[in-house]
Coordinates of C-alpha atoms in Angstrom, one line a residue:
X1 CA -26.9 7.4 -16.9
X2 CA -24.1 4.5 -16.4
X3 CA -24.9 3.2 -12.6
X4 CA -22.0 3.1 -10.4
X5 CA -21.7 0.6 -7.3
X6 CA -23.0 2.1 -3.9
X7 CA -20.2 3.5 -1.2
X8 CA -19.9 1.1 1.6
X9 CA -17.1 2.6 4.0
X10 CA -18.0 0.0 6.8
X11 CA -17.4 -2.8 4.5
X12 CA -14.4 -0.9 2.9
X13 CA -12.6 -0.2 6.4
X14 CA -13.3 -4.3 7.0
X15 CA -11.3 -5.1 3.9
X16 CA -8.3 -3.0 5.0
X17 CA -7.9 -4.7 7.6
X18 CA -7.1 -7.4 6.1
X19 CA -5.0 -5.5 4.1
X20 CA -2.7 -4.2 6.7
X21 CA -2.2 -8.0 7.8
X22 CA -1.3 -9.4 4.4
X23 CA 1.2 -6.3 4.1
X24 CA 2.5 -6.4 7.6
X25 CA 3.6 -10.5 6.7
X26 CA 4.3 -9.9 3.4
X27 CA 7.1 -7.4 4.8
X28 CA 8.7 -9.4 7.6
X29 CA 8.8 -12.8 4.8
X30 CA 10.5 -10.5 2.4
X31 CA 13.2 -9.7 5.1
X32 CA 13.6 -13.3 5.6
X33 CA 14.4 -14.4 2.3
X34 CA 16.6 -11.0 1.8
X35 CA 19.7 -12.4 2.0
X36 CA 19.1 -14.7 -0.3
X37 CA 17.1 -13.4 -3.0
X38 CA 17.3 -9.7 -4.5
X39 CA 14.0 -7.7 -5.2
X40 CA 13.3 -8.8 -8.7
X41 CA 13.7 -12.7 -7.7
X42 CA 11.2 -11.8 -4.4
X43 CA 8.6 -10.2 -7.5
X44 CA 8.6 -13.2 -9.5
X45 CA 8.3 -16.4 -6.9
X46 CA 5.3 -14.1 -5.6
X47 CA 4.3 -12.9 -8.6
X48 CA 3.9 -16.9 -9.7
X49 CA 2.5 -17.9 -6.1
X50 CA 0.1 -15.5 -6.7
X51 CA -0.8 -16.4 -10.6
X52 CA -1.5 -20.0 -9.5
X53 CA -3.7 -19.0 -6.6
X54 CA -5.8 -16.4 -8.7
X55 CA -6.1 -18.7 -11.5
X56 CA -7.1 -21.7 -9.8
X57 CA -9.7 -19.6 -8.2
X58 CA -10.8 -18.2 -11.4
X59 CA -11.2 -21.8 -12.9
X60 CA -12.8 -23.3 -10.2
X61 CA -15.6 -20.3 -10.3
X62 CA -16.0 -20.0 -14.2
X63 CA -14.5 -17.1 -14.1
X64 CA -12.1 -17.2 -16.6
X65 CA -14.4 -17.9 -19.0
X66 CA -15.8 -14.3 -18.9
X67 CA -12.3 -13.0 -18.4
X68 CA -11.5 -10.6 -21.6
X69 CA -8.3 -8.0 -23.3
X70 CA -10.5 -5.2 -22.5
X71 CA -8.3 -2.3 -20.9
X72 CA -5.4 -4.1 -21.6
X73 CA -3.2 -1.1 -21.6
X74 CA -4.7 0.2 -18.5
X75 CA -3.8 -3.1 -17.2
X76 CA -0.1 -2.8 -18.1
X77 CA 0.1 0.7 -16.9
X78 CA -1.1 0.0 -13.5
X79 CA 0.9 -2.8 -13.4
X80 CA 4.6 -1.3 -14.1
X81 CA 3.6 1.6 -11.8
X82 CA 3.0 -1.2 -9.2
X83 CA 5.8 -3.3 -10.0
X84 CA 8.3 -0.2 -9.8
X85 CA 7.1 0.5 -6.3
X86 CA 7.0 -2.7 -5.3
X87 CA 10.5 -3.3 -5.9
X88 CA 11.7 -0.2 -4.4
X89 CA 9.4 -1.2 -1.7
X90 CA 11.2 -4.5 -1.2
X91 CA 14.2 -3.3 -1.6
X92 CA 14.2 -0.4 1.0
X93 CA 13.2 -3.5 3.7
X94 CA 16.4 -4.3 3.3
X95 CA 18.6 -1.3 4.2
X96 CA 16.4 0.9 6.8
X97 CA 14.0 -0.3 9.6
X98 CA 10.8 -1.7 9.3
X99 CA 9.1 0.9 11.2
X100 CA 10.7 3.3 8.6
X101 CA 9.8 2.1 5.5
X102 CA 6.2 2.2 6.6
X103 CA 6.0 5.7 8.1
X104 CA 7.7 7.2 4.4
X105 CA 5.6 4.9 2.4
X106 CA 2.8 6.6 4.4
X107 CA 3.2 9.7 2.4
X108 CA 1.0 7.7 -0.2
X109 CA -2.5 8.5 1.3
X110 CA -0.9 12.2 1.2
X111 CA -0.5 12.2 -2.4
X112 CA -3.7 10.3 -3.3
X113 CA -6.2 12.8 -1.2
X114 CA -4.5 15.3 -3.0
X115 CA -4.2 13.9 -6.8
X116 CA -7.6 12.4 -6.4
X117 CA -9.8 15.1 -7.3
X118 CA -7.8 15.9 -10.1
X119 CA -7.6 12.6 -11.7
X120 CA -10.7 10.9 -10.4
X121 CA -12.9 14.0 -10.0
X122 CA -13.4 13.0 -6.0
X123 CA -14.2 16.4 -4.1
X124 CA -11.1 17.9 -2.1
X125 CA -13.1 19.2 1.1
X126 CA -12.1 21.6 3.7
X127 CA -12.1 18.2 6.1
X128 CA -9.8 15.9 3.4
X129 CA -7.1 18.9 3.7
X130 CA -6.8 18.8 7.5
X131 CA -6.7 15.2 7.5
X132 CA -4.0 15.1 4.5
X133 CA -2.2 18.2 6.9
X134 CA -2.3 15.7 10.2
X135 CA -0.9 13.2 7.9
X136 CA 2.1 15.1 6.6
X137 CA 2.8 16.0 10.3
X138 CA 2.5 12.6 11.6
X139 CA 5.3 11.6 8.5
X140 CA 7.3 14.5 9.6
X141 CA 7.3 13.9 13.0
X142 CA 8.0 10.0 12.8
X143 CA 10.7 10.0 9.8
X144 CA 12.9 13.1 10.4
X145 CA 14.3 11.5 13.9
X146 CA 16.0 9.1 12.2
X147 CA 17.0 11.6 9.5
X148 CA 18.7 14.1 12.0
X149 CA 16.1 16.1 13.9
X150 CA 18.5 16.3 16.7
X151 CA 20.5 18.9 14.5
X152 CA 17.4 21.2 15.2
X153 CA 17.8 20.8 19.0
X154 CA 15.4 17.5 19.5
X155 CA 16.4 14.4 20.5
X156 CA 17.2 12.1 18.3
X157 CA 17.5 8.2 19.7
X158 CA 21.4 6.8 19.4
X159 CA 22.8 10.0 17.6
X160 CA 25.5 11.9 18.5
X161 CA 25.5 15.8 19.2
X162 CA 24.5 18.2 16.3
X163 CA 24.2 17.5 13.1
X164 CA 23.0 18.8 9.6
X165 CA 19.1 17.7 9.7
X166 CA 18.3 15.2 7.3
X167 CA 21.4 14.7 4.8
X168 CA 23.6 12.8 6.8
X169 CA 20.9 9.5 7.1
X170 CA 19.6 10.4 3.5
X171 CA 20.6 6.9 2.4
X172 CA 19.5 5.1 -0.6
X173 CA 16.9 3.1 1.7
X174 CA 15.1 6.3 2.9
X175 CA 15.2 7.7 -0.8
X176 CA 13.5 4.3 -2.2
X177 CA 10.6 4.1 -0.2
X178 CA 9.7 7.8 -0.6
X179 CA 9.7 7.1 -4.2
X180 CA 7.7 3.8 -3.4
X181 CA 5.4 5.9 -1.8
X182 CA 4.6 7.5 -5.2
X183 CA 4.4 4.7 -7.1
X184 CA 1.7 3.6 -4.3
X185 CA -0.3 6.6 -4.9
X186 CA -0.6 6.6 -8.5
X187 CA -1.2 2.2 -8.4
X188 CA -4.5 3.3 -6.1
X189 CA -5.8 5.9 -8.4
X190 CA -5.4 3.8 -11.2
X191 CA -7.5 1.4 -9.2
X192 CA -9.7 3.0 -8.5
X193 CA -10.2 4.8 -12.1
X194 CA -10.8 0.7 -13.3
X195 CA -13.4 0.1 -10.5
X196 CA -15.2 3.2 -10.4
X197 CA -18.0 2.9 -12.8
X198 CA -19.6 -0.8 -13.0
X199 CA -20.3 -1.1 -16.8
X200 CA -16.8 -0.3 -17.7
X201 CA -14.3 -0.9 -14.9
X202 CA -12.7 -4.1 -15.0
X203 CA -14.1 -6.6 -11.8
X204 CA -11.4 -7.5 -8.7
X205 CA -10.7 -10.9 -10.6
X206 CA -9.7 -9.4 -13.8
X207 CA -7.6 -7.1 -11.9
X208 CA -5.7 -10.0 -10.0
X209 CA -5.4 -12.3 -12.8
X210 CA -3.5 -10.0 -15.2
X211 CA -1.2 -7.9 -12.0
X212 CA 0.1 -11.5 -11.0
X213 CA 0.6 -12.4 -14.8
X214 CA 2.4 -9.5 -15.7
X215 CA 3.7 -8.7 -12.6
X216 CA 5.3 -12.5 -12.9
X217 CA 6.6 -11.7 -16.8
X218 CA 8.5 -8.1 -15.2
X219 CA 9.8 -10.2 -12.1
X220 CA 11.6 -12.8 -14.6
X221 CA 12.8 -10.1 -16.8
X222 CA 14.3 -8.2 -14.0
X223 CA 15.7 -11.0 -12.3
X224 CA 17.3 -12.8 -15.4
X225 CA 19.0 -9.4 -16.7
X226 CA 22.5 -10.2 -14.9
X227 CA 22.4 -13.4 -16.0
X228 CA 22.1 -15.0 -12.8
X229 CA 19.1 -15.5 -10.6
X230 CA 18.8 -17.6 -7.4
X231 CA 16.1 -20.8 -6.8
X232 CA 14.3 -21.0 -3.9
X233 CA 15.7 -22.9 -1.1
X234 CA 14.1 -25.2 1.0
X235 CA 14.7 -22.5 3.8
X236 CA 13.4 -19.8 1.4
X237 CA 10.0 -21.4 0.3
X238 CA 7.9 -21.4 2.2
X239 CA 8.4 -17.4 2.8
X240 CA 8.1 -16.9 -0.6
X241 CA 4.7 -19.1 -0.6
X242 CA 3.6 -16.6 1.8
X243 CA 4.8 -13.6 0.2
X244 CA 2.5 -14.6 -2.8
X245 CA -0.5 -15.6 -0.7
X246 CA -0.2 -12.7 1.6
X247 CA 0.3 -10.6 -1.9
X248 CA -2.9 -12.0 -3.5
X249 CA -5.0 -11.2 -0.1
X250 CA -3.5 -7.4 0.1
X251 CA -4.5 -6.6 -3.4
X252 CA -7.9 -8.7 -2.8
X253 CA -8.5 -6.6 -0.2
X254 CA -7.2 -3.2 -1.0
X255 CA -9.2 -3.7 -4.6
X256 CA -12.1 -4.5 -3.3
X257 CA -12.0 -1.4 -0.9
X258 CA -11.8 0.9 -3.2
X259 CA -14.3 -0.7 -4.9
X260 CA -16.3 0.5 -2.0
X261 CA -15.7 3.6 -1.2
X262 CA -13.3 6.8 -2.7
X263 CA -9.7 6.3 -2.8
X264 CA -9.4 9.1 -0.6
X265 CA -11.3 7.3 2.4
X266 CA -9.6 3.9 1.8
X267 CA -6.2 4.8 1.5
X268 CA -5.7 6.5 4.8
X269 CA -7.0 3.2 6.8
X270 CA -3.8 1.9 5.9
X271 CA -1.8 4.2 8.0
X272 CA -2.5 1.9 11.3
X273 CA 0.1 -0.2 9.7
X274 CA 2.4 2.2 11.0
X275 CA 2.0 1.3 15.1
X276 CA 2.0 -2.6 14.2
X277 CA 4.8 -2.9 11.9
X278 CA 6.8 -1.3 15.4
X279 CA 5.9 -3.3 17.2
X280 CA 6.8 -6.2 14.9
X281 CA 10.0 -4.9 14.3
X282 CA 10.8 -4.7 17.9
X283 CA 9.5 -8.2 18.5
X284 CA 11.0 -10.0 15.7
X285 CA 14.4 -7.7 15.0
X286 CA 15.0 -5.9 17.9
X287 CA 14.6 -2.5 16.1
X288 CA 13.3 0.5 18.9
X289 CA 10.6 1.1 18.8
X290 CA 10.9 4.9 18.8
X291 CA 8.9 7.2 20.5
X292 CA 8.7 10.0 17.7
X293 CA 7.5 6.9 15.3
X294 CA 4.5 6.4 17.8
X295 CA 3.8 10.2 18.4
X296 CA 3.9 10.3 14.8
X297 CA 1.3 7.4 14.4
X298 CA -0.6 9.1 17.1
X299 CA -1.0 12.3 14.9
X300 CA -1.5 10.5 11.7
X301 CA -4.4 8.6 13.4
X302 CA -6.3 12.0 14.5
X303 CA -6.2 12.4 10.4
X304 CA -7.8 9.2 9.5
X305 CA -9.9 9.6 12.2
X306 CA -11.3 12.7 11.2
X307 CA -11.6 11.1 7.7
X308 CA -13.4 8.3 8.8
X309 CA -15.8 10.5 10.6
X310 CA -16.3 13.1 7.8
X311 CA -17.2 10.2 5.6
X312 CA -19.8 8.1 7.4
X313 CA -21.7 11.1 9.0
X314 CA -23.5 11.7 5.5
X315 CA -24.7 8.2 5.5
X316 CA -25.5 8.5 9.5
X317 CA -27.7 11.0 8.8
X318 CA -29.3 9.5 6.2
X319 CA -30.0 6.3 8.2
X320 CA -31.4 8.4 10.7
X321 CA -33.5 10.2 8.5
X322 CA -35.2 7.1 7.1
X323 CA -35.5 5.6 10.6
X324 CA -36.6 7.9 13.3

């Protein structure tokens, strides 16, 4: 029998948190250096932040001595699934508010609690539907104000009498990050398929090194098609120094999560992202922070919450068991 590394949610939950920090700056940087440098030329300055950073690292440690082609396609797949949302991710920064672009990509825990078991063989409990349920409600409730819920008699901040819900906001921003959302899904699965068995997953380094590389090869390519593709500035630097380094630390931690513990337990943590990135956005751009985006957070944490608490009662009794 091929071991399998032990579940750790406690340390899993840790590293998220330093997830939603490396996301939540590597989302106001990108809107700093948006008017300035398109999606594709944003992927490749981090993409080559990053590549330096891993590599160094992986010098310095002997790692890339042991590093090896193995699950080289599995590589590349992960990695155009994650550069596709990323870019639509990027992009949708740009056109709706921060707040917004979180709250739809949050349909990505959705997606993985349900696609999990069928892909990874996790178990879909009675407990992982409710939580998925409160999740889809929380979306609902945060995103469809801005899309027109006042047509439905609710109020709807800054829009004018009735309306048909939903089409008349359906912009292109909206539309990319749902799709990014997705992409998301499917990049954590993927993941998680690479890390879930010890004697044939691929380690965290071997995951970095080759998403940076390759992700830095799609950037140029994307960026060069036009025949045109902007430098970075000396305003524009250092934001794109800290999109990479904040990039590097998401994927360090988010890999290393669910590393940890199942996909469907790591994946909604990342929904608290949802109440700070509002309350960045209202600090930093002035965006409202709008009450059916917290009472959406607000339901969407009873979710993770119940999550969180289905999964760490097992090992609680356990502990208790072996400790009376």
């Amino acid at each position: 029998m091929r071991p399998t590394p032990a579940t750790s949610p406690r340390q899993a939950a840790l590293w998220m948190i330093g997830a939603i920090v490396a996301f939540t700056t590597m989302a106001v940087a990108a809107r700093e250096v948006s008017p300035v440098h398109d999606s594709f030329e944003i992927m490749t300055a981090r993409s080559a932040i990053g590549f330096v950073i891993v590599a160094g690292f992986g010098a310095a440690t002997g790692k890339l001595g042991g590093l090896t082609t193995r699950h080289l396609g599995g590589h590349f797949l992960r990695n155009i699934v994650h550069f596709t949302g990323q870019n639509l991710w990027f992009w949708a920064l740009t056109m709706i508010p921060l707040a917004q672009v979180f709250a739809l990509e949050f349909t990505a825990p959705i997606w993985v609690i349900l696609l999990a078991p069928l892909v990874l063989g996790e178990s879909l409990t009675r407990i992982k539907l409710i939580a998925a349920a409160f999740g889809f409600a929380g979306i609902v409730i945060a995103v469809l104000p801005g899309l027109g819920l006042h047509g439905l008699g609710l109020p709807g901040p800054g829009l004018p009498g009735p309306g048909l819900p939903g089409l008349a906001n359906l912009n292109p921003g909206v539309l990319a990050a749902a799709a990014a959302a997705l992409f998301f899904a499917l990049t954590s699965i993927l993941t998680k398929a690479m890390t879930k068995d010890t004697t044939r997953g691929d380690p965290v380094f071997a995951i970095l090194f080759w998403l940076t590389l390759m992700q830095f090869c799609f950037g140029l390519i994307g960026a060069g098609y036009d025949g045109t593709m902007a430098l970075p500035t000396a305003a524009t630097l250092p934001w794109l120094a800290l999109i990479g380094g904040a990039g590097v630390l998401a994927h360090l931690s988010l890999t290393t999560a669910l590393s940890l513990a199942p996909a469907s337990f790591v994946v909604p943590l990342d929904f608290i992202r949802l109440p700070v990135i509002t309350v960045v956005g209202a600090w930093a751009y002035a965006e409202p922070a709008d009450p059916w985006v917290l009472l959406g957070a607000a339901v969407i944490f009873i979710g993770v919450w119940l999550n969180l608490r289905a999964t760490l009662r097992p090992k609680q009794h356990i502990q208790k068991a072996t400790n009376p």
